[in-house]
Amino acid sequence: MLKKTDKRKVSKSTISRLFVYLREVSKLANLNIRTISSAELAERVNLGAAQIRKDLGYFGHFGVSGSGYDIKELERALKRILEKNKNCRVAIVGCGNLGTALISYGGFQKQGVEIAAAFDTDPKKIGKKYGGIPVQPLDKMPGAIKAKKITIGIITVPAQNAREAVDCLVDSGIKCILNFAPVGLMVPEDVTVKDVDLSREIETLSYFVDNNVVG
Amino acid sequence: MLKKTDKRKVSKSTISRLFVYLREVSKLANLNIRTISSAELAERVNLGAAQIRKDLGYFGHFGVSGSGYDIKELERALKRILEKNKNCRVAIVGCGNLGTALISYGGFQKQGVEIAAAFDTDPKKIGKKYGGIPVQPLDKMPGAIKAKKITIGIITVPAQNAREAVDCLVDSGIKCILNFAPVGLMVPEDVTVKDVDLSREIETLSYFVDNNVVG
DNA sequence: AATGTTTCGTGATTTATTTCACGATAAAAT
DNA sequence: ATTTTATCGTGAAATAAATCACGAAACATT
Ligand SMILES: NC(=O)c1ccc[n+]([C@@H]2O[C@H](COP(=O)([O-])OP(=O)(O)OC[C@H]3O[C@@H](n4cnc5c(N)ncnc54)[C@H](O)[C@@H]3O)[C@@H](O)[C@H]2O)c1
Ligand SMILES: NC(=O)c1ccc[n+]([C@@H]2O[C@H](COP(=O)([O-])OP(=O)(O)OC[C@H]3O[C@@H](n4cnc5c(N)ncnc54)[C@H](O)[C@@H]3O)[C@@H](O)[C@H]2O)c1
């Protein structure tokens, strides 16, 4: 296992891929398959075999030369690396089209992601429930975030309100934000923002369609 | 301007950032600001100034030494590079939580992205309309895609139905797919798939929260 | 007109990420 | 027991992307 100080040497993309491996390996475990080679796993997740071996290599030796990886063992190892025992709790800020779609999505639970609170400024929405989660006003945020041990904020408010949403999350002690609003957000050094810009994804794809270039 | 054959030298990330620059520059144009330096623009979009200059450099000389970029001119140039005059039409496959959120989203229009058709297999959904778009069965897809000149397919069906959705899109002539289902999709060589894996984004973020490492 | 200041454009450099390639190892076969 | 085969783990090489740094160009000031 990697020492704490070495963790920053493992790239974000590696970690992100480990979740893909875990997902696939869990699927295989349910099918009662015993072992898998890096090449077979690579095929299933559309990645290179060397990539998989290298990614795993940062954390230890999980495979057996000649026969590949024991699926149960690999699953256990990945769960340990990714701390998938520990649930992660998130708050949704902005209960519109997208926010409510996320709240209503059943798939997060299975991945250990719990939507633990939802916020909105619209008085007509406050008090409503989506997927059992009541919509609260912003001034309840600091308390709720602490009480529910929420560590991630998800911003699904219109771009022009994103500033307010971020400030409120940061003031509530949140250090990690997933932002769907199409604006660059300025945050303190110790806060991480990951942007998901869906319009941009589509536009970028469309550029490559029109130019017949595989991106 | 870059020759057609050179386009594959421009990275996907560069193209993706150009859309960000365009968005910001359009905003500035509306505020009647005349010029901006790469450093100021960089600040606004949370990127490096050199990055911006380099990205633009692939396509021509748009700036003026000493005074920066003329905003109107840069906006025009970016629109030309990105062919933002040409609208891009997409089809949504799977009108559940996420699919309908996308259909109902007003922001795509502004970015020149038109949702031109929607499909589902659920008989209860077929015929319904979301944001004015009627939900059609899968067997109408090839015809609708050709008739509406749709070039991008968006997959918002459950993972276990993604295979069917992809096959149907590919058979309808689609070469570019944005996939929200958390599965690796096998497609022919000439088809591009961009995955948007929201669970994975959250999980990856959460890993870095817990480990106090800024990703 | 000369001088100082700003900012671009871009080759060179650095950093990050992926892929290659092969020795080592373990299982299977003879 | 030896050979063959499969497959890992990983340093080295290749590729891709971001950042630096500086000459040249344009503007501003005196
Ligand atoms: N819906 C989509 O498919 C989609 C696609 C791409 C991008 N986005 C982006 O995601 C964000 C949300 O989109 P949407 O379609 O759900 O918008 P929406 O208008 O349907 O919902 C926004 C919600 O945020 C609430 N809100 C406004 N200011 C707030 C604040 N300061 N604090 C808390 N809540 C606040 C509003 O009351 C509303 O309920 C937008 O930034 C949008 O650009 C959405
Ligand atoms: N909703 C979210 O916030 C969210 C978050 C992360 C990932 N996702 C992923 O996005 C996808 C959609 O999620 P959702 O919550 O909207 O699911 P959903 O169950 O609400 O909707 C899925 C829709 O697809 C339709 N469908 C099923 N098979 C189909 C087929 N072969 N062709 C056309 N339509 C078909 C269903 O009838 C249903 O209307 C899933 O793969 C999910 O894992 C969703």
mmCIF file of C-alpha atoms in Angstrom, chain B:
data_model
loop_
_atom_site.group_PDB
_atom_site.id
_atom_site.type_symbol
_atom_site.label_atom_id
_atom_site.label_comp_id
_atom_site.label_asym_id
_atom_site.label_seq_id
_atom_site.Cartn_x
_atom_site.Cartn_y
_atom_site.Cartn_z
ATOM 1 C CA MET B 1 -6.226 29.463 -40.582
ATOM 2 C CA LEU B 2 -5.190 25.898 -40.171
ATOM 3 C CA LYS B 3 -5.429 23.583 -43.134
ATOM 4 C CA LYS B 4 -7.923 20.737 -42.902
ATOM 5 C CA THR B 5 -5.220 18.115 -42.602
ATOM 6 C CA ASP B 6 -3.670 19.874 -39.634
ATOM 7 C CA LYS B 7 -6.800 19.834 -37.562
ATOM 8 C CA ARG B 8 -5.923 16.575 -35.913
ATOM 9 C CA LYS B 9 -2.926 18.348 -34.394
ATOM 10 C CA VAL B 10 -5.209 20.505 -32.304
ATOM 11 C CA SER B 11 -6.103 18.647 -29.160
ATOM 12 C CA LYS B 12 -9.587 18.019 -28.025
ATOM 13 C CA SER B 13 -8.927 19.973 -24.867
ATOM 14 C CA THR B 14 -7.975 22.991 -26.909
ATOM 15 C CA ILE B 15 -11.246 22.864 -28.827
ATOM 16 C CA SER B 16 -13.138 22.389 -25.608
ATOM 17 C CA ARG B 17 -11.483 25.461 -24.118
ATOM 18 C CA LEU B 18 -12.251 27.545 -27.191
ATOM 19 C CA PHE B 19 -15.916 27.131 -26.339
ATOM 20 C CA VAL B 20 -15.203 28.516 -22.902
ATOM 21 C CA TYR B 21 -13.406 31.496 -24.368
ATOM 22 C CA LEU B 22 -16.272 32.115 -26.753
ATOM 23 C CA ARG B 23 -18.800 31.994 -23.968
ATOM 24 C CA GLU B 24 -16.848 34.459 -21.848
ATOM 25 C CA VAL B 25 -16.056 36.740 -24.751
ATOM 26 C CA SER B 26 -19.727 36.868 -25.746
ATOM 27 C CA LYS B 27 -20.586 37.845 -22.213
ATOM 28 C CA LEU B 28 -18.015 40.648 -22.348
ATOM 29 C CA ALA B 29 -19.260 41.783 -25.730
ATOM 30 C CA ASN B 30 -22.713 42.271 -24.223
ATOM 31 C CA LEU B 31 -21.182 44.436 -21.518
ATOM 32 C CA ASN B 32 -19.716 46.622 -24.261
ATOM 33 C CA ILE B 33 -16.164 45.993 -23.209
ATOM 34 C CA ARG B 34 -13.785 46.632 -26.096
ATOM 35 C CA THR B 35 -10.600 44.685 -25.508
ATOM 36 C CA ILE B 36 -9.155 42.140 -23.136
ATOM 37 C CA SER B 37 -5.698 40.739 -22.514
ATOM 38 C CA SER B 38 -4.965 37.053 -22.332
ATOM 39 C CA ALA B 39 -4.145 37.556 -18.655
ATOM 40 C CA GLU B 40 -7.524 39.114 -17.867
ATOM 41 C CA LEU B 41 -9.407 36.491 -19.836
ATOM 42 C CA ALA B 42 -7.363 33.787 -18.130
ATOM 43 C CA GLU B 43 -8.379 35.127 -14.747
ATOM 44 C CA ARG B 44 -12.040 35.015 -15.697
ATOM 45 C CA VAL B 45 -12.000 31.431 -16.899
ATOM 46 C CA ASN B 46 -9.551 30.017 -14.357
ATOM 47 C CA LEU B 47 -6.865 29.119 -16.866
ATOM 48 C CA GLY B 48 -3.353 30.227 -17.706
ATOM 49 C CA ALA B 49 -2.719 33.172 -20.005
ATOM 50 C CA ALA B 50 -0.164 31.238 -22.029
ATOM 51 C CA GLN B 51 -2.692 28.487 -22.480
ATOM 52 C CA ILE B 52 -5.147 30.878 -24.017
ATOM 53 C CA ARG B 53 -2.585 32.415 -26.345
ATOM 54 C CA LYS B 54 -1.365 29.001 -27.405
ATOM 55 C CA ASP B 55 -4.864 27.681 -28.027
ATOM 56 C CA LEU B 56 -5.716 30.662 -30.192
ATOM 57 C CA GLY B 57 -2.343 30.452 -31.885
ATOM 58 C CA TYR B 58 -3.307 27.205 -33.570
ATOM 59 C CA PHE B 59 -5.857 29.057 -35.633
ATOM 60 C CA GLY B 60 -4.324 32.415 -36.432
ATOM 61 C CA HIS B 61 -3.300 35.793 -35.065
ATOM 62 C CA PHE B 62 -6.178 37.440 -33.338
ATOM 63 C CA GLY B 63 -4.478 39.668 -30.812
ATOM 64 C CA VAL B 64 -2.637 42.950 -30.885
ATOM 65 C CA SER B 65 0.633 43.262 -29.030
ATOM 66 C CA GLY B 66 0.434 45.814 -26.273
ATOM 67 C CA SER B 67 -3.343 46.027 -26.136
ATOM 68 C CA GLY B 68 -4.693 42.483 -26.221
ATOM 69 C CA TYR B 69 -7.669 41.100 -28.092
ATOM 70 C CA ASP B 70 -10.489 43.083 -29.615
ATOM 71 C CA ILE B 71 -13.532 41.406 -28.127
ATOM 72 C CA LYS B 72 -15.861 41.683 -31.088
ATOM 73 C CA GLU B 73 -13.163 40.423 -33.400
ATOM 74 C CA LEU B 74 -12.218 37.535 -31.132
ATOM 75 C CA GLU B 75 -15.849 36.548 -30.812
ATOM 76 C CA ARG B 76 -16.214 36.503 -34.599
ATOM 77 C CA ALA B 77 -13.010 34.485 -34.977
ATOM 78 C CA LEU B 78 -14.033 31.916 -32.375
ATOM 79 C CA LYS B 79 -17.457 31.528 -33.927
ATOM 80 C CA ARG B 80 -15.855 30.930 -37.290
ATOM 81 C CA ILE B 81 -13.354 28.410 -35.923
ATOM 82 C CA LEU B 82 -16.031 26.544 -34.030
ATOM 83 C CA GLU B 83 -18.566 26.915 -36.835
ATOM 84 C CA LYS B 84 -21.057 28.259 -34.359
ATOM 85 C CA ASN B 85 -23.168 29.549 -37.174
ATOM 86 C CA LYS B 86 -24.049 25.951 -37.988
ATOM 87 C CA ASN B 87 -26.562 24.587 -35.501
ATOM 88 C CA CYS B 88 -26.001 21.139 -34.115
ATOM 89 C CA ARG B 89 -28.930 18.802 -33.697
ATOM 90 C CA VAL B 90 -29.102 16.007 -31.172
ATOM 91 C CA ALA B 91 -31.404 13.128 -30.268
ATOM 92 C CA ILE B 92 -32.132 11.988 -26.732
ATOM 93 C CA VAL B 93 -32.494 8.243 -26.244
ATOM 94 C CA GLY B 94 -34.204 7.471 -22.945
ATOM 95 C CA CYS B 95 -36.701 9.947 -21.530
ATOM 96 C CA GLY B 96 -36.360 9.279 -17.812
ATOM 97 C CA ASN B 97 -35.097 11.548 -15.049
ATOM 98 C CA LEU B 98 -32.001 12.670 -16.843
ATOM 99 C CA GLY B 99 -33.257 12.570 -20.413
ATOM 100 C CA THR B 100 -36.212 14.811 -19.652
ATOM 101 C CA ALA B 101 -34.013 17.181 -17.653
ATOM 102 C CA LEU B 102 -31.840 17.605 -20.719
ATOM 103 C CA ILE B 103 -34.836 18.045 -23.024
ATOM 104 C CA SER B 104 -36.315 20.698 -20.749
ATOM 105 C CA TYR B 105 -33.071 22.607 -20.378
ATOM 106 C CA GLY B 106 -33.302 25.982 -22.043
ATOM 107 C CA GLY B 107 -29.577 26.630 -22.150
ATOM 108 C CA PHE B 108 -28.731 24.392 -25.081
ATOM 109 C CA GLN B 109 -30.586 26.584 -27.583
ATOM 110 C CA LYS B 110 -28.439 29.551 -26.652
ATOM 111 C CA GLN B 111 -25.351 27.484 -27.373
ATOM 112 C CA GLY B 112 -26.658 26.431 -30.760
ATOM 113 C CA VAL B 113 -27.533 22.918 -29.637
ATOM 114 C CA GLU B 114 -31.018 21.846 -30.671
ATOM 115 C CA ILE B 115 -32.694 18.791 -29.234
ATOM 116 C CA ALA B 116 -34.493 17.640 -32.333
ATOM 117 C CA ALA B 117 -35.904 14.262 -31.335
ATOM 118 C CA ALA B 118 -36.494 12.028 -28.318
ATOM 119 C CA PHE B 119 -36.912 8.280 -28.093
ATOM 120 C CA ASP B 120 -38.017 5.738 -25.516
ATOM 121 C CA THR B 121 -39.178 2.135 -25.430
ATOM 122 C CA ASP B 122 -41.765 2.587 -22.705
ATOM 123 C CA PRO B 123 -45.244 2.570 -24.318
ATOM 124 C CA LYS B 124 -46.506 4.842 -21.530
ATOM 125 C CA LYS B 125 -44.019 7.529 -22.581
ATOM 126 C CA ILE B 126 -44.413 7.323 -26.320
ATOM 127 C CA GLY B 127 -46.502 10.185 -27.661
ATOM 128 C CA LYS B 128 -45.900 12.336 -24.584
ATOM 129 C CA LYS B 129 -44.171 15.634 -25.142
ATOM 130 C CA TYR B 130 -41.348 17.211 -23.175
ATOM 131 C CA GLY B 131 -40.403 20.779 -24.007
ATOM 132 C CA GLY B 132 -42.448 20.436 -27.163
ATOM 133 C CA ILE B 133 -40.561 17.346 -28.351
ATOM 134 C CA PRO B 134 -42.669 14.201 -28.821
ATOM 135 C CA VAL B 135 -41.289 10.893 -27.546
ATOM 136 C CA GLN B 136 -41.014 8.349 -30.349
ATOM 137 C CA PRO B 137 -40.434 4.592 -30.387
ATOM 138 C CA LEU B 138 -37.064 3.240 -31.449
ATOM 139 C CA ASP B 139 -38.237 2.044 -34.846
ATOM 140 C CA LYS B 140 -38.850 5.655 -35.861
ATOM 141 C CA MET B 141 -35.253 6.538 -35.143
ATOM 142 C CA PRO B 142 -33.525 5.958 -38.500
ATOM 143 C CA GLY B 143 -36.119 8.000 -40.329
ATOM 144 C CA ALA B 144 -36.234 10.825 -37.795
ATOM 145 C CA ILE B 145 -32.459 11.123 -37.588
ATOM 146 C CA LYS B 146 -32.151 11.470 -41.328
ATOM 147 C CA ALA B 147 -35.124 13.789 -41.695
ATOM 148 C CA LYS B 148 -33.966 16.131 -38.943
ATOM 149 C CA LYS B 149 -30.285 15.935 -39.895
ATOM 150 C CA ILE B 150 -29.346 14.867 -36.375
ATOM 151 C CA THR B 151 -25.631 14.250 -35.879
ATOM 152 C CA ILE B 152 -25.316 13.479 -32.175
ATOM 153 C CA GLY B 153 -27.051 10.898 -30.037
ATOM 154 C CA ILE B 154 -27.354 11.218 -26.272
ATOM 155 C CA ILE B 155 -27.826 8.028 -24.328
ATOM 156 C CA THR B 156 -29.836 8.376 -21.122
ATOM 157 C CA VAL B 157 -31.153 4.849 -20.760
ATOM 158 C CA PRO B 158 -30.308 2.447 -17.913
ATOM 159 C CA ALA B 159 -26.939 0.709 -18.281
ATOM 160 C CA GLN B 160 -28.463 -2.628 -19.190
ATOM 161 C CA ASN B 161 -30.293 -1.058 -22.152
ATOM 162 C CA ALA B 162 -27.378 0.978 -23.432
ATOM 163 C CA ARG B 163 -26.258 -1.687 -25.899
ATOM 164 C CA GLU B 164 -29.635 -1.571 -27.658
ATOM 165 C CA ALA B 165 -29.647 2.208 -27.682
ATOM 166 C CA VAL B 166 -26.158 2.417 -29.177
ATOM 167 C CA ASP B 167 -26.868 -0.155 -31.850
ATOM 168 C CA CYS B 168 -29.966 1.687 -32.854
ATOM 169 C CA LEU B 169 -28.104 5.008 -33.077
ATOM 170 C CA VAL B 170 -25.270 3.480 -35.057
ATOM 171 C CA ASP B 171 -27.709 1.787 -37.431
ATOM 172 C CA SER B 172 -29.320 5.171 -37.931
ATOM 173 C CA GLY B 173 -26.013 6.581 -39.131
ATOM 174 C CA ILE B 174 -24.941 8.458 -35.978
ATOM 175 C CA LYS B 175 -21.174 8.895 -35.621
ATOM 176 C CA CYS B 176 -21.036 10.761 -32.313
ATOM 177 C CA ILE B 177 -22.525 9.711 -29.029
ATOM 178 C CA LEU B 178 -22.649 11.246 -25.584
ATOM 179 C CA ASN B 179 -23.220 8.421 -23.127
ATOM 180 C CA PHE B 180 -24.537 8.878 -19.610
ATOM 181 C CA ALA B 181 -24.963 5.184 -18.884
ATOM 182 C CA PRO B 182 -22.196 3.838 -16.664
ATOM 183 C CA VAL B 183 -20.947 1.155 -19.063
ATOM 184 C CA GLY B 184 -18.172 0.906 -21.581
ATOM 185 C CA LEU B 185 -19.705 0.812 -25.034
ATOM 186 C CA MET B 186 -18.171 -1.034 -27.928
ATOM 187 C CA VAL B 187 -18.675 0.850 -31.174
ATOM 188 C CA PRO B 188 -17.328 0.710 -34.735
ATOM 189 C CA GLU B 189 -14.027 2.491 -35.449
ATOM 190 C CA ASP B 190 -15.645 5.519 -37.031
ATOM 191 C CA VAL B 191 -18.021 6.232 -34.161
ATOM 192 C CA THR B 192 -16.917 8.438 -31.271
ATOM 193 C CA VAL B 193 -18.329 7.965 -27.805
ATOM 194 C CA LYS B 194 -17.853 10.447 -25.027
ATOM 195 C CA ASP B 195 -18.772 9.098 -21.630
ATOM 196 C CA VAL B 196 -20.177 11.298 -18.899
ATOM 197 C CA ASP B 197 -20.114 9.236 -15.775
ATOM 198 C CA LEU B 198 -21.627 11.265 -12.991
ATOM 199 C CA SER B 199 -21.378 8.651 -10.249
ATOM 200 C CA ARG B 200 -17.732 8.293 -11.067
ATOM 201 C CA GLU B 201 -17.166 12.059 -10.943
ATOM 202 C CA ILE B 202 -18.643 12.192 -7.468
ATOM 203 C CA GLU B 203 -16.786 9.126 -6.261
ATOM 204 C CA THR B 204 -13.510 10.431 -7.593
ATOM 205 C CA LEU B 205 -14.084 13.782 -5.925
ATOM 206 C CA SER B 206 -14.925 12.011 -2.710
ATOM 207 C CA TYR B 207 -11.683 10.062 -2.817
ATOM 208 C CA PHE B 208 -9.759 13.293 -2.911
ATOM 209 C CA VAL B 209 -11.851 14.856 -0.156
ATOM 210 C CA ASP B 210 -11.090 12.060 2.208
ATOM 211 C CA ASN B 211 -7.440 12.056 1.353
ATOM 212 C CA ASN B 212 -7.066 15.811 1.582
ATOM 213 C CA VAL B 213 -5.365 15.982 -1.768
ATOM 214 C CA VAL B 214 -6.335 18.596 -4.279
ATOM 215 C CA GLY B 215 -6.906 16.807 -7.567
#
